[in-house]
C-alpha positions as MATLAB code, in Angstrom:
seq = 'TVQGQGSKAKLLIASAEYAAVRVSGEDNILNLEIGHRYQAVTSAAEAVDLLVDAQTGMHERSVGLWLALTGAANGDADLDRQLTDLVASITGQDRRVLEIYRDRGWLRDDIPSDELVETYAVFCSIETFVRITRHDGWTVDRDRAWLRRMLTEVIFLPLQGD';
ca = [
     213.119  -84.824  -37.454;
     213.990  -81.147  -38.517;
     216.713  -82.164  -40.864;
     214.277  -83.830  -43.555;
     212.608  -80.000  -43.659;
     215.714  -78.368  -44.761;
     218.197  -75.942  -42.903;
     217.171  -74.867  -39.323;
     217.577  -71.298  -40.727;
     214.951  -71.773  -43.260;
     212.507  -73.503  -40.904;
     212.748  -70.688  -38.416;
     212.142  -68.385  -41.143;
     209.230  -69.691  -42.496;
     207.577  -70.105  -38.848;
     208.324  -66.376  -38.255;
     206.716  -65.657  -41.522;
     203.879  -68.120  -40.893;
     203.215  -66.622  -37.378;
     203.251  -62.791  -38.592;
     201.084  -63.408  -41.914;
     199.939  -66.901  -41.719;
     201.582  -67.712  -44.862;
     205.298  -68.878  -45.591;
     207.164  -68.345  -48.814;
     205.059  -65.587  -50.462;
     207.399  -62.812  -52.294;
     204.508  -60.362  -52.430;
     202.092  -59.375  -49.483;
     199.704  -57.706  -52.184;
     198.794  -61.480  -52.938;
     197.673  -62.054  -49.653;
     194.467  -61.686  -47.800;
     195.684  -58.729  -46.075;
     197.590  -57.328  -49.076;
     194.043  -57.454  -50.803;
     192.539  -55.660  -47.770;
     195.685  -53.005  -47.946;
     194.511  -52.302  -51.734;
     190.929  -51.805  -51.046;
     191.037  -49.242  -48.771;
     189.095  -46.203  -49.910;
     190.488  -43.224  -47.486;
     193.949  -42.245  -45.794;
     192.221  -42.433  -42.262;
     191.063  -46.081  -43.251;
     194.573  -46.984  -44.381;
     196.279  -45.864  -41.201;
     193.597  -48.094  -39.017;
     194.401  -51.200  -40.944;
     198.011  -50.885  -40.870;
     198.271  -50.330  -37.247;
     195.734  -53.216  -36.711;
     197.489  -55.372  -38.830;
     201.263  -54.487  -37.857;
     199.954  -54.947  -34.081;
     198.220  -57.983  -34.787;
     201.359  -59.601  -36.748;
     203.719  -58.614  -33.824;
     201.436  -60.065  -31.052;
     201.327  -63.403  -32.969;
     205.123  -63.386  -33.620;
     206.799  -61.620  -30.999;
     207.954  -64.995  -28.755;
     209.170  -66.526  -31.970;
     211.147  -63.275  -33.413;
     213.016  -62.890  -29.920;
     214.042  -66.713  -30.249;
     215.133  -65.870  -33.713;
     217.123  -63.132  -33.069;
     219.015  -64.621  -30.094;
     219.577  -67.674  -32.122;
     220.976  -65.889  -35.081;
     223.765  -64.183  -33.079;
     225.287  -67.466  -32.900;
     224.376  -69.122  -36.120;
     226.033  -67.011  -39.178;
     223.343  -68.787  -41.738;
     220.369  -67.775  -39.734;
     221.836  -64.292  -39.535;
     222.123  -63.864  -43.187;
     218.709  -65.185  -43.409;
     217.296  -62.892  -40.969;
     218.828  -60.056  -42.741;
     217.344  -60.880  -45.922;
     214.002  -61.245  -44.090;
     214.248  -57.933  -42.474;
     215.126  -56.489  -46.077;
     212.054  -58.463  -47.561;
     209.901  -56.934  -44.844;
     210.891  -53.312  -45.775;
     210.340  -54.258  -49.544;
     206.747  -55.364  -48.532;
     206.352  -51.876  -46.749;
     207.499  -50.398  -49.736;
     204.908  -52.069  -52.037;
     201.986  -50.984  -49.751;
     203.119  -47.360  -49.190;
     203.414  -47.011  -53.061;
     199.946  -47.716  -53.495;
     198.819  -44.888  -50.954;
     201.476  -42.680  -52.480;
     199.660  -43.140  -55.920;
     196.648  -41.951  -54.178;
     197.803  -38.929  -52.739;
     197.715  -39.697  -49.417;
     201.369  -39.828  -48.088;
     203.757  -36.833  -47.486;
     205.423  -35.412  -50.339;
     208.080  -33.433  -48.800;
     210.017  -36.419  -47.580;
     211.899  -38.607  -50.407;
     210.045  -41.957  -50.775;
     212.981  -44.120  -49.395;
     213.005  -41.892  -46.169;
     209.535  -42.466  -46.066;
     209.576  -46.295  -46.389;
     212.553  -46.622  -44.202;
     210.729  -44.411  -41.480;
     207.509  -46.475  -41.836;
     209.826  -49.463  -41.467;
     210.985  -48.175  -38.192;
     207.793  -47.180  -36.631;
     206.184  -50.795  -37.683;
     209.063  -53.150  -37.095;
     208.861  -55.551  -34.594;
     212.183  -54.141  -33.130;
     210.365  -51.231  -32.018;
     207.209  -52.992  -30.804;
     209.637  -55.402  -28.373;
     211.643  -52.029  -27.174;
     208.008  -50.364  -26.401;
     205.994  -53.265  -24.783;
     208.904  -55.070  -23.359;
     211.454  -53.054  -22.301;
     209.661  -49.759  -21.738;
     206.586  -51.531  -20.328;
     203.945  -49.837  -22.675;
     200.688  -51.896  -22.946;
     199.762  -53.179  -26.622;
     196.739  -50.542  -26.582;
     199.406  -47.508  -25.769;
     201.567  -48.834  -28.642;
     198.864  -48.878  -31.092;
     198.020  -45.448  -30.204;
     201.458  -43.949  -30.370;
     201.968  -46.053  -33.867;
     198.609  -44.191  -35.103;
     199.832  -40.842  -34.218;
     203.362  -41.627  -35.793;
     201.763  -42.884  -39.008;
     199.233  -39.717  -39.117;
     201.856  -37.114  -38.214;
     204.917  -38.270  -40.108;
     203.915  -40.750  -42.901;
     200.658  -39.607  -44.054;
     198.992  -36.277  -45.161;
     196.983  -34.812  -42.372;
     193.937  -37.135  -42.407;
     190.187  -35.527  -42.748;
     188.461  -35.435  -39.448;
     191.659  -35.695  -37.175;
];
């Protein structure tokens, strides 16, 4: 039974983490294989491509579970708190990755860092993916192209060759 594995909320959150990044319970994305790839890119264009592909893949793997999780959180205060913590953690992971790219001089510097992180978090959130692909009827490829354009126009400095 599920009871032997901990609370329902913790099990659902762990499942969502595993679906998205194929690991659960890791506090720092930079310790994961995808984090190593984020750190290894050598150009802003390569970073944008990796971010878009990684985010899209995470969303495609976890969208069904995410919808179930958010629906269940409406009637479960413990799950709602843990979901809030998960979203904050995701934003923290986004910040870690963007700090690498800011240090490399690839991000816009005319927007405060906190605003850049929050803007990125909105663009790359699963909620945005659900809205665009489920509610607005866009294909995943169209969403991927939109996300790439938003990152290149709003988050990153102009990419060479774009």
